[in-house]
Coordinates of C-alpha atoms in Angstrom, one line a residue:
Chain S
X1 CA 0.0 0.0 0.0
X2 CA 1.0 3.6 -0.3
X3 CA 3.3 5.4 2.1
X4 CA 1.8 7.8 4.6
X5 CA 0.3 10.8 2.9
X6 CA 0.3 14.3 4.2
X7 CA -1.9 17.1 2.9
X8 CA -1.0 20.7 3.4
X9 CA -3.9 23.0 3.3
X10 CA -5.6 26.1 4.8
X11 CA -7.3 25.5 8.1
X12 CA -11.1 25.4 8.7
X13 CA -13.7 27.8 10.0
X14 CA -17.4 28.6 9.6
X15 CA -18.3 24.9 10.1
X16 CA -16.0 23.8 7.2
X17 CA -12.8 21.7 7.3
X18 CA -11.1 24.3 5.2
X19 CA -12.1 27.7 3.9
X20 CA -10.0 27.4 0.8
X21 CA -11.8 26.0 -2.3
X22 CA -9.0 23.8 -3.6
X23 CA -8.1 22.4 -0.2
X24 CA -11.8 21.6 0.3
X25 CA -12.0 19.8 -3.0
X26 CA -9.0 17.6 -2.0
X27 CA -10.3 17.0 1.5
X28 CA -13.7 16.0 0.3
X29 CA -12.2 13.6 -2.3
X30 CA -10.0 11.9 0.3
X31 CA -13.1 11.2 2.4
X32 CA -15.1 9.9 -0.5
X33 CA -12.4 7.6 -1.7
X34 CA -11.4 6.4 1.8
X35 CA -7.8 7.6 1.5
X36 CA -6.0 8.1 4.8
X37 CA -4.2 11.4 4.8
X38 CA -2.9 13.4 7.7
X39 CA -4.0 17.0 7.3
X40 CA -1.5 19.6 8.3
X41 CA -2.9 23.1 8.1
X42 CA -0.4 25.8 7.1
X43 CA -1.9 28.4 9.4
X44 CA 0.5 30.4 11.5
X45 CA 3.5 29.1 9.6
X46 CA 5.7 30.8 7.0
X47 CA 4.2 28.4 4.5
X48 CA 1.3 30.7 4.1
X49 CA 3.4 32.7 1.7
X50 CA 5.9 30.2 0.4
X51 CA 3.8 27.1 -0.3
X52 CA 1.4 26.4 -3.1
X53 CA -1.7 25.1 -1.4
X54 CA -3.0 22.4 -1.5
X55 CA -0.1 20.1 -1.6
X56 CA 0.1 16.4 -1.1
X57 CA 3.3 14.9 0.2
X58 CA 3.8 11.1 -0.3
X59 CA 7.2 9.8 0.3
X60 CA 9.5 11.8 -1.9
X61 CA 7.0 13.2 -4.3
X62 CA 5.0 16.4 -3.9
X63 CA 1.8 16.9 -5.9
X64 CA 0.1 20.2 -6.3
X65 CA -3.2 21.4 -7.8
X66 CA -6.5 19.6 -7.1
X67 CA -6.7 17.8 -10.5
X68 CA -3.1 16.4 -10.2
X69 CA -3.7 15.4 -6.6
X70 CA -6.9 13.5 -7.6
X71 CA -5.1 11.8 -10.4
X72 CA -2.3 10.8 -8.0
X73 CA -4.9 9.4 -5.5
X74 CA -6.6 7.4 -8.3
X75 CA -3.2 5.8 -9.2
X76 CA -2.8 4.9 -5.6
X77 CA -6.1 3.0 -5.9
X78 CA -8.2 5.5 -4.0
X79 CA -10.8 5.9 -6.7
X80 CA -14.2 7.4 -6.1
X81 CA -15.0 7.4 -9.8
X82 CA -14.7 3.6 -10.2
X83 CA -18.3 3.0 -11.0
X84 CA -18.7 5.8 -13.5
X85 CA -19.3 5.0 -17.2
X86 CA -17.1 6.6 -19.9
X87 CA -19.8 9.1 -20.7
X88 CA -20.2 10.1 -17.1
X89 CA -16.5 10.7 -16.9
X90 CA -16.8 13.0 -19.9
X91 CA -19.7 14.8 -18.2
X92 CA -17.5 15.2 -15.1
X93 CA -14.8 17.0 -17.2
X94 CA -17.4 19.3 -18.8
X95 CA -19.0 20.3 -15.5
X96 CA -15.6 21.0 -13.9
X97 CA -14.8 23.3 -16.9
X98 CA -18.2 25.0 -16.3
X99 CA -17.3 25.6 -12.7
X100 CA -13.9 27.0 -13.5
X101 CA -15.1 29.3 -16.2
X102 CA -18.3 30.6 -14.9
X103 CA -18.3 30.3 -11.1
X104 CA -14.7 30.8 -10.1
X105 CA -14.4 34.5 -11.2
X106 CA -17.5 35.4 -9.2
X107 CA -16.3 33.6 -6.1
X108 CA -12.9 35.3 -6.4
X109 CA -14.7 38.6 -6.7
X110 CA -17.0 37.9 -3.7
X111 CA -14.3 37.0 -1.3
X112 CA -11.3 39.0 -2.5
X113 CA -12.4 42.0 -4.6
X114 CA -15.7 43.2 -3.1
X115 CA -14.6 45.8 -0.6
X116 CA -17.1 45.1 2.2
X117 CA -16.5 41.3 2.2
X118 CA -12.8 41.6 2.0
X119 CA -12.5 44.1 4.8
X120 CA -14.9 42.3 7.2
X121 CA -14.4 38.6 6.5
X122 CA -11.6 37.6 4.2
X123 CA -8.8 39.9 5.3
X124 CA -9.2 39.5 9.0
X125 CA -9.4 35.7 8.7
X126 CA -6.3 35.3 6.6
X127 CA -4.4 37.9 8.6
X128 CA -5.2 36.2 11.8
X129 CA -4.0 32.9 10.5
X130 CA -0.6 34.2 9.3
X131 CA 2.4 34.9 11.5
X132 CA 3.8 38.4 12.0
X133 CA 4.8 40.1 9.6
X134 CA 3.1 38.1 7.0
X135 CA -0.3 39.1 8.2
X136 CA 0.3 42.3 6.3
X137 CA 1.4 40.6 3.1
X138 CA -0.6 37.4 2.6
X139 CA -4.2 38.9 2.2
X140 CA -3.1 41.6 -0.2
X141 CA -1.0 39.3 -2.3
X142 CA -3.9 37.0 -2.7
X143 CA -6.3 39.8 -3.5
X144 CA -4.0 41.2 -6.2
X145 CA -3.7 37.7 -7.8
X146 CA -7.5 37.3 -7.7
X147 CA -8.1 40.7 -9.3
X148 CA -5.6 40.2 -12.0
X149 CA -7.0 36.8 -12.8
X150 CA -10.5 38.2 -13.2
X151 CA -9.4 41.0 -15.4
X152 CA -7.2 38.9 -17.6
X153 CA -9.8 36.3 -18.2
X154 CA -12.9 38.3 -18.3
X155 CA -11.8 41.9 -18.8
X156 CA -12.4 43.3 -22.3
X157 CA -9.6 45.1 -23.9
X158 CA -8.7 47.9 -24.0
X159 CA -10.6 49.1 -20.9
X160 CA -9.5 46.8 -18.1
X161 CA -11.8 48.0 -15.3
X162 CA -13.4 45.8 -12.8
X163 CA -16.7 47.6 -12.7
X164 CA -17.5 46.7 -16.3
X165 CA -17.1 43.0 -15.8
X166 CA -18.8 42.7 -12.4
X167 CA -22.3 42.5 -13.9
X168 CA -21.3 39.9 -16.4
X169 CA -19.4 37.6 -14.0
X170 CA -22.2 37.6 -11.5
X171 CA -24.9 36.8 -14.1
X172 CA -22.7 34.0 -15.4
X173 CA -22.2 32.7 -11.9
X174 CA -26.0 32.7 -11.1
X175 CA -26.6 30.9 -14.4
X176 CA -24.0 28.3 -13.5
X177 CA -25.6 27.7 -10.1
X178 CA -29.0 27.3 -11.8
X179 CA -27.5 24.8 -14.2
X180 CA -25.9 22.8 -11.4
X181 CA -29.3 22.8 -9.6
X182 CA -31.1 21.5 -12.7
X183 CA -28.5 18.8 -13.1
X184 CA -28.6 17.7 -9.5
X185 CA -32.4 17.6 -9.4
X186 CA -33.6 15.6 -6.4
X187 CA -30.7 13.1 -6.3
X188 CA -28.3 12.9 -3.4
X189 CA -25.2 13.1 -5.6
X190 CA -24.5 14.0 -9.2
X191 CA -24.0 10.4 -10.3
X192 CA -25.8 7.6 -8.6
X193 CA -25.8 7.0 -4.9
X194 CA -22.1 7.5 -4.0
X195 CA -20.2 10.7 -4.3
X196 CA -17.5 11.1 -7.1
X197 CA -14.9 13.7 -8.0
X198 CA -17.6 16.0 -9.5
X199 CA -19.3 16.1 -6.1
X200 CA -16.0 17.0 -4.5
X201 CA -15.5 19.9 -7.0
X202 CA -19.0 21.2 -6.6
X203 CA -18.7 20.9 -2.8
X204 CA -15.4 22.8 -2.8
X205 CA -16.8 25.7 -4.8
X206 CA -20.2 26.0 -3.2
X207 CA -19.6 25.3 0.5
X208 CA -17.6 28.4 1.3
X209 CA -20.2 30.5 -0.4
X210 CA -22.9 28.8 1.6
X211 CA -21.3 28.9 5.0
X212 CA -19.3 32.1 5.2
X213 CA -21.2 35.0 6.8
X214 CA -20.7 37.6 4.1
X215 CA -22.2 41.1 4.7
X216 CA -23.0 41.8 1.1
X217 CA -23.4 39.1 -1.4
X218 CA -26.1 38.8 -4.1
X219 CA -24.6 35.5 -5.1
X220 CA -25.0 34.0 -1.6
X221 CA -28.7 35.1 -1.6
X222 CA -29.1 33.5 -5.0
X223 CA -27.6 30.3 -3.7
X224 CA -29.9 30.3 -0.7
X225 CA -32.8 30.0 -3.1
X226 CA -31.5 26.7 -4.6
X227 CA -32.6 24.2 -1.9
X228 CA -31.1 21.1 -3.5
X229 CA -27.5 22.6 -3.6
X230 CA -27.8 23.7 0.1
X231 CA -29.1 20.2 1.0
X232 CA -26.2 18.7 -1.0
X233 CA -23.6 20.7 1.0
X234 CA -25.2 20.1 4.3
X235 CA -25.5 16.3 3.8
X236 CA -21.9 16.0 2.8
X237 CA -20.8 17.9 5.8
X238 CA -23.0 15.8 8.1
X239 CA -22.0 12.5 6.6
X240 CA -18.3 12.9 6.0
X241 CA -17.0 15.8 8.1
X242 CA -18.8 15.4 11.4
X243 CA -16.7 14.2 14.3
X244 CA -19.3 12.1 16.0
X245 CA -20.0 9.4 13.4
X246 CA -17.7 7.4 11.1
X247 CA -17.7 8.1 7.4
X248 CA -19.6 5.8 5.0
X249 CA -17.3 3.4 3.4
X250 CA -16.4 3.9 -0.2
X251 CA -17.6 1.2 -2.6
X252 CA -15.1 -1.6 -2.3
X253 CA -13.4 -2.3 -5.6
X254 CA -10.1 -3.5 -6.7
X255 CA -8.6 -3.7 -3.2
X256 CA -9.5 -7.4 -3.2
X257 CA -7.2 -9.7 -5.0
X258 CA -8.7 -10.7 -8.4
X259 CA -8.5 -14.4 -7.8
X260 CA -10.0 -14.2 -4.3
X261 CA -12.8 -12.2 -5.9
X262 CA -13.5 -14.9 -8.4
X263 CA -13.4 -17.6 -5.8
X264 CA -15.9 -15.8 -3.5
X265 CA -18.2 -15.3 -6.5
X266 CA -18.1 -19.0 -7.3
X267 CA -18.7 -20.0 -3.7
X268 CA -21.5 -17.5 -3.5
X269 CA -23.0 -19.0 -6.6
X270 CA -22.8 -22.5 -5.4
X271 CA -24.3 -21.8 -2.0
X272 CA -27.1 -19.9 -3.7
X273 CA -27.7 -23.0 -5.9
X274 CA -27.8 -25.3 -2.9
X275 CA -30.2 -23.0 -1.1
X276 CA -32.5 -23.0 -4.1
X277 CA -32.5 -26.7 -4.5
X278 CA -33.2 -27.2 -0.8
X279 CA -36.1 -24.7 -0.9
X280 CA -37.6 -26.5 -3.9
X281 CA -37.1 -30.0 -2.5
X282 CA -38.3 -29.3 1.1
X283 CA -42.1 -29.5 0.4
X284 CA -41.7 -32.6 -1.7
X285 CA -39.7 -34.3 1.0
X286 CA -42.3 -33.3 3.6
X287 CA -45.1 -34.7 1.5
X288 CA -43.3 -37.9 0.9
X289 CA -42.6 -38.2 4.6
X290 CA -46.2 -37.7 5.6
X291 CA -47.5 -40.3 3.1
X292 CA -45.0 -42.8 4.2
X293 CA -45.8 -42.3 7.8
X294 CA -49.5 -42.6 7.1
X295 CA -49.0 -45.9 5.3
X296 CA -46.9 -47.3 8.1
X297 CA -49.7 -46.4 10.6
X298 CA -52.4 -48.1 8.6
X299 CA -50.4 -51.3 8.0
X300 CA -49.6 -51.4 11.7
X301 CA -53.3 -50.8 12.7
X302 CA -54.6 -53.5 10.3
X303 CA -52.1 -56.0 11.7
X304 CA -53.3 -55.3 15.2
X305 CA -57.1 -55.4 14.7
X306 CA -58.7 -59.0 14.1
X307 CA -62.5 -58.0 14.2
X308 CA -63.6 -57.6 10.6
X309 CA -66.8 -55.8 11.8
X310 CA -64.8 -53.2 13.5
X311 CA -66.2 -50.5 11.6
X312 CA -64.8 -47.7 13.5
X313 CA -62.9 -45.8 10.9
X314 CA -59.3 -45.4 11.6
X315 CA -58.7 -41.7 12.2
X316 CA -55.2 -42.0 10.9
X317 CA -56.4 -42.7 7.3
X318 CA -60.0 -41.6 6.9
X319 CA -59.6 -41.4 3.2
X320 CA -58.7 -45.0 2.7
X321 CA -61.7 -46.2 4.9
X322 CA -64.0 -44.0 3.0
X323 CA -63.0 -45.6 -0.2
X324 CA -63.6 -49.1 1.1
X325 CA -67.0 -48.5 2.6
X326 CA -69.3 -51.0 1.0
X327 CA -72.7 -49.9 -0.2
X328 CA -75.2 -51.6 2.2
Chain H
X1 CA -21.6 45.2 -21.6
X2 CA -23.6 45.8 -18.4
X3 CA -26.8 44.0 -17.8
X4 CA -29.0 47.0 -18.6
X5 CA -27.3 47.6 -21.9
X6 CA -27.7 43.9 -22.7
X7 CA -31.5 44.1 -22.1
X8 CA -31.7 47.2 -24.2
X9 CA -29.9 45.6 -27.1
X10 CA -32.1 42.5 -26.9
X11 CA -35.2 44.7 -27.1
X12 CA -33.8 46.5 -30.2
X13 CA -32.8 43.2 -31.7
X14 CA -36.3 41.8 -31.2
X15 CA -37.8 44.7 -33.1
X16 CA -36.3 44.0 -36.5
X17 CA -36.0 40.8 -38.6
X18 CA -32.6 39.5 -39.8
X19 CA -31.5 41.8 -42.7
X20 CA -30.0 40.6 -46.0
X21 CA -26.9 42.6 -45.6
X22 CA -25.5 41.2 -42.4
X23 CA -21.7 41.0 -42.4
X24 CA -19.2 39.1 -40.4
X25 CA -15.7 40.6 -39.9
X26 CA -12.5 38.8 -39.5
X27 CA -8.8 39.4 -40.2
X28 CA -7.4 38.5 -43.6
X29 CA -7.7 34.9 -44.5
X30 CA -4.6 34.4 -46.5
X31 CA -2.0 36.2 -44.5
X32 CA -3.1 37.4 -41.1
X33 CA -5.6 35.3 -39.4
X34 CA -4.3 32.9 -36.7
X35 CA -5.5 29.5 -35.6
X36 CA -7.6 30.5 -32.6
X37 CA -9.4 33.4 -34.4
X38 CA -10.0 31.3 -37.4
X39 CA -11.6 28.6 -35.2
X40 CA -13.9 31.1 -33.5
X41 CA -14.9 32.7 -36.8
X42 CA -15.7 29.3 -38.4
X43 CA -17.8 28.4 -35.4
X44 CA -19.9 31.5 -35.8
X45 CA -20.2 31.0 -39.5
X46 CA -21.3 27.4 -38.9
X47 CA -23.9 28.5 -36.3
X48 CA -25.4 31.1 -38.6
X49 CA -25.6 28.6 -41.5
X50 CA -27.3 26.1 -39.2
X51 CA -29.9 28.8 -38.3
X52 CA -30.3 29.5 -42.0
X53 CA -29.3 33.2 -41.6
X54 CA -27.4 34.7 -44.5
X55 CA -24.2 36.5 -43.6
X56 CA -21.4 37.8 -45.8
X57 CA -17.8 37.3 -44.6
X58 CA -15.6 40.4 -44.9
X59 CA -11.9 40.4 -44.2
X60 CA -10.4 43.5 -42.7
X61 CA -6.9 44.1 -41.4
X62 CA -8.1 46.0 -38.3
X63 CA -11.0 43.6 -37.5
X64 CA -9.6 43.0 -34.0
X65 CA -9.7 46.7 -33.2
X66 CA -13.1 47.2 -34.6
X67 CA -14.6 44.6 -32.4
X68 CA -16.4 45.9 -29.3
X69 CA -14.8 43.3 -27.1
X70 CA -11.5 43.0 -28.9
X71 CA -12.2 39.4 -29.9
X72 CA -12.8 38.0 -33.4
X73 CA -15.3 37.5 -35.0
X74 CA -18.0 40.1 -34.8
X75 CA -21.1 40.6 -36.8
X76 CA -22.7 43.8 -38.0
X77 CA -26.4 43.4 -38.2
X78 CA -28.7 46.4 -38.9
X79 CA -27.2 49.0 -36.6
X80 CA -25.8 46.7 -34.0
X81 CA -22.4 45.1 -33.6
X82 CA -22.0 41.9 -31.6
X83 CA -18.9 39.9 -31.0
X84 CA -18.1 36.3 -29.9
X85 CA -20.3 33.2 -30.2
X86 CA -22.1 33.5 -26.8
X87 CA -23.5 37.0 -27.3
X88 CA -24.2 36.2 -31.0
X89 CA -26.3 33.2 -29.9
X90 CA -28.3 35.4 -27.5
X91 CA -28.7 38.1 -30.2
X92 CA -30.1 35.6 -32.7
X93 CA -32.4 34.2 -30.0
X94 CA -33.8 37.7 -29.4
X95 CA -34.6 37.8 -33.1
X96 CA -36.4 34.5 -32.8
X97 CA -33.9 32.0 -34.2
X98 CA -32.6 29.4 -31.8
X99 CA -31.2 25.9 -32.1
X100 CA -31.5 24.8 -28.5
X101 CA -35.2 25.5 -27.8
X102 CA -36.1 21.8 -27.9
X103 CA -33.7 20.9 -25.1
X104 CA -34.9 20.4 -21.6
X105 CA -33.1 22.0 -18.5
X106 CA -30.7 19.1 -17.9
X107 CA -29.7 18.9 -21.6
X108 CA -29.2 22.7 -21.7
X109 CA -26.9 22.4 -18.6
X110 CA -24.9 19.7 -20.4
X111 CA -24.7 21.7 -23.6
X112 CA -23.4 24.8 -21.7
X113 CA -20.9 22.6 -19.7
X114 CA -19.5 21.0 -22.9
X115 CA -19.2 24.5 -24.6
X116 CA -17.2 25.6 -21.6
X117 CA -15.0 22.5 -21.9
X118 CA -14.2 23.4 -25.5
X119 CA -13.4 27.0 -24.5
X120 CA -11.4 26.0 -21.5
X121 CA -9.3 23.3 -23.1
X122 CA -9.3 23.6 -26.9
X123 CA -9.2 27.3 -27.2
X124 CA -6.6 27.7 -24.4
X125 CA -4.5 25.0 -26.0
X126 CA -4.7 26.8 -29.4
X127 CA -3.6 30.0 -27.8
X128 CA -0.8 28.2 -25.9
X129 CA 0.5 26.5 -29.0
X130 CA 0.4 29.7 -31.0
X131 CA 2.0 32.1 -28.5
X132 CA 3.8 30.2 -25.7
X133 CA 5.6 27.7 -27.9
X134 CA 8.7 29.7 -29.1
X135 CA 9.1 27.9 -32.4
X136 CA 5.5 28.4 -33.5
X137 CA 5.5 32.0 -32.2
X138 CA 8.6 32.9 -34.1
X139 CA 7.9 31.1 -37.3
X140 CA 4.1 31.6 -37.7
X141 CA 2.3 33.7 -35.2
X142 CA 4.3 36.8 -35.0
X143 CA 5.0 37.1 -38.7
X144 CA 1.3 36.5 -39.6
X145 CA -0.1 38.8 -36.8
X146 CA 2.1 41.7 -37.9
X147 CA 2.0 41.2 -41.6
X148 CA -0.2 44.2 -42.5
X149 CA 2.1 46.6 -40.6
X150 CA 5.5 48.0 -41.4
X151 CA 8.5 48.0 -39.1
X152 CA 8.7 49.1 -36.2
X153 CA 5.0 48.9 -35.6
X154 CA 4.9 45.2 -36.6
X155 CA 7.4 44.2 -34.0
X156 CA 5.8 46.2 -31.3
X157 CA 2.3 44.9 -31.9
X158 CA 3.4 41.3 -32.2
X159 CA 5.4 41.3 -29.0
X160 CA 2.7 43.1 -27.2
X161 CA 0.1 40.5 -28.2
X162 CA 2.5 37.7 -27.2
X163 CA 3.1 39.3 -23.8
X164 CA -0.7 39.7 -23.2
X165 CA -1.4 36.0 -24.0
X166 CA 1.5 34.8 -21.9
X167 CA 0.2 36.9 -18.9
X168 CA -3.2 35.3 -19.3
X169 CA -1.7 31.8 -19.5
X170 CA 0.2 32.4 -16.3
X171 CA -2.9 33.7 -14.5
X172 CA -4.9 30.6 -15.3
X173 CA -2.1 28.2 -14.4
X174 CA -1.1 27.1 -17.9
X175 CA 2.2 29.0 -17.8
X176 CA 4.1 26.2 -16.2
X177 CA 2.8 23.5 -18.6
X178 CA 5.0 21.8 -21.2
X179 CA 3.8 21.3 -24.8
X180 CA 3.5 17.6 -24.2
X181 CA 1.1 18.3 -21.3
X182 CA -1.0 20.6 -23.5
X183 CA -1.2 17.9 -26.1
X184 CA -2.3 15.4 -23.4
X185 CA -5.0 17.9 -22.3
X186 CA -6.3 18.2 -25.9
X187 CA -6.4 14.4 -26.2
X188 CA -8.5 14.1 -23.0
X189 CA -10.8 16.9 -24.2
X190 CA -11.3 15.1 -27.5
X191 CA -11.9 11.8 -25.8
X192 CA -14.6 13.4 -23.7
X193 CA -16.2 14.9 -26.8
X194 CA -15.9 11.6 -28.6
X195 CA -17.6 9.7 -25.7
X196 CA -20.4 12.2 -25.6
X197 CA -21.0 12.1 -29.3
X198 CA -20.9 8.3 -29.5
X199 CA -22.6 7.2 -32.7
X200 CA -25.1 10.0 -32.9
X201 CA -25.1 12.4 -35.9
X202 CA -25.0 15.5 -33.6
X203 CA -24.4 16.0 -29.9
X204 CA -28.1 16.2 -29.1
X205 CA -29.3 13.6 -31.4
X206 CA -31.0 14.7 -34.6
X207 CA -30.6 18.5 -34.5
X208 CA -27.4 20.5 -34.4
X209 CA -27.0 23.1 -31.7
X210 CA -24.5 25.7 -30.9
X211 CA -22.3 23.1 -29.3
X212 CA -22.0 21.3 -32.7
X213 CA -21.0 24.6 -34.4
X214 CA -18.4 25.3 -31.8
X215 CA -16.8 21.9 -31.8
X216 CA -16.9 21.8 -35.6
X217 CA -15.2 25.3 -35.8
X218 CA -12.3 24.2 -33.5
X219 CA -11.7 20.7 -34.8
X220 CA -12.0 21.5 -38.5
X221 CA -9.5 24.4 -38.1
X222 CA -7.0 22.3 -36.2
X223 CA -7.2 19.5 -38.7
X224 CA -6.8 21.7 -41.7
X225 CA -4.1 24.1 -40.4
X226 CA -0.4 23.3 -40.9
X227 CA 1.7 24.3 -37.9
X228 CA 5.3 23.6 -37.1
X229 CA 4.3 20.2 -35.7
X230 CA 1.3 18.1 -36.7
X231 CA 0.9 16.6 -33.3
X232 CA -2.3 18.4 -32.5
X233 CA -4.0 17.3 -35.6
X234 CA -2.8 13.7 -35.1
X235 CA -4.3 13.6 -31.6
X236 CA -7.7 14.5 -33.1
X237 CA -7.5 12.1 -36.0
X238 CA -7.4 9.2 -33.6
X239 CA -11.1 9.7 -32.9
X240 CA -12.9 8.6 -36.0
X241 CA -16.4 9.7 -34.9
X242 CA -15.1 13.2 -34.5
X243 CA -13.7 13.1 -38.1
X244 CA -16.9 11.9 -39.6
X245 CA -18.8 14.5 -37.5
X246 CA -16.7 17.3 -39.1
X247 CA -17.1 15.8 -42.6
X248 CA -20.9 15.6 -42.1
X249 CA -21.3 19.2 -41.0
X250 CA -19.0 20.4 -43.8
X251 CA -21.1 18.6 -46.4
X252 CA -24.4 19.6 -44.9
X253 CA -23.8 23.3 -44.3
X254 CA -20.9 24.4 -46.4
X255 CA -21.8 22.9 -49.7
X256 CA -23.7 25.0 -52.2
X257 CA -26.4 23.6 -54.5
X258 CA -24.0 22.4 -57.2
X259 CA -22.3 20.2 -54.7
X260 CA -19.1 22.3 -54.7
X261 CA -17.7 22.8 -51.2
X262 CA -17.3 26.4 -50.5
X263 CA -13.7 27.2 -49.6
X264 CA -13.7 27.6 -45.9
X265 CA -10.1 28.5 -45.2
X266 CA -6.9 28.3 -47.1
X267 CA -4.8 25.5 -45.5
X268 CA -1.4 26.9 -45.5
X269 CA 0.1 28.8 -42.7
X270 CA 3.4 29.4 -44.2
X271 CA 2.6 32.0 -46.8
X272 CA 1.8 30.0 -50.0
X273 CA -1.8 29.4 -50.8
X274 CA -3.3 26.0 -51.7
X275 CA -6.6 24.7 -52.8
X276 CA -9.2 23.3 -50.4
X277 CA -8.4 19.8 -49.3
X278 CA -10.2 16.8 -47.9
X279 CA -10.3 16.5 -44.2

């Protein structure tokens, strides 16, 4: 089995295991696939400015970025997507692209660019989790990165101003949330009854928006109207991230040896066959037994009784006596 | 554009029918246009043909600067100018022509997701190959982009554009990728599209939608453009249902009544022209 794995990520708050979207995606996937990782938050260390978060350390190798980390975990046989068909795998890629293009810019804006949210929620949180003197640097670095990313991807040349793209990115994000809600419908997860990597990605993007107490957010109020997405986030938090009950086991797949698997299947088949045969044969056996017993009783009664006028019908076999009653 | 302006434009659009003199602007086909712009332009042309809306393609040197968003292509309809496939689809919908009306909510969500997949993977990969790969940038992209201008403006504009694209790639995390990783991403994207298409004629069974137009635009352009390396085209050719999909759309929508295939693009990217070729 794999060496011990350590995950470096931002710490948790607001009822979430981590407030950082990418870290949350990886944490959710480790729970869904049953991978044992030790979580080491980078809060209050110098890694808040030096490390790329999230980062998975396994032996000598270090993997970054959620998509690469998920690939690495799949190769280590922690695969939550085992039961997906090829078409569902293609749908997963498409929906992840939808989240990246439509939802991420608005989330970056809500947390890092919107002045009220940044001043009241984001900046205090990240500043309080960074050591002195990084608490002055870390939030502003991240805010600048977020702003430049929004402008470069969504800004329209030659007027790179944030006010012109705000309307567009929020309407795109609301549409994206609506599309996710249509796709989820009334199901518990996006594909079948067990969560997959798409569920991890959606949880990572939507949960911070759901749980953070933001002073001004039209996007959060829009999310609150989509009941099935709220229920989706809450059920994952309750099932996989609550400390008082153990997590549901992931569907067991190729962890069993292939030969052992075939043998157990064969044994199961045979035992099923024996059960079926017994079930069918039991009434026949019972009937045969009662008939035989009845015959034995009549033969033994006839042997004992010498009076031919003994007309009292033998209660053991009334049928036979009835047949032999002469017509007087 | 802000939301209020969008609503206003939609109202104006709904007022008039599609005119006969609609034009689509793009850079010069022979010498100037690059892979990514050509793919976007072909996608819009395919979409308008699928809707049955006539449009004339006009090539202008400064098309990029005329466009309201700075992106190619843009259409000039009546007295409105709209650029990029997304807004053009909404514009034609306001005029009463739409290809995706028959889809239910879940299918529409899937269609939008796959369109974002194409934009996120294929378009970004095209931009990467054009501007972040030094060989291609030096041999093809910079000379072509700056061909209408004289020195020193040509150098300045070409390097400025390259710098902008590289900044964008760094911002979205593609700056650290190697060419091999980009080709791998394109393969995965094509595999996802191929799985989704399966054996159907179009992505949503019998009728084409804007997703079909977008996929056709990108795949056809990649297949018929000669770059420094043909690796990108080879990756797509390994999916036979995507090839037959491109051929089917080319024959259905780009063939005029005499059975002659209308020349879509000139294949060469190295300066000399050639006739239209089979995919």
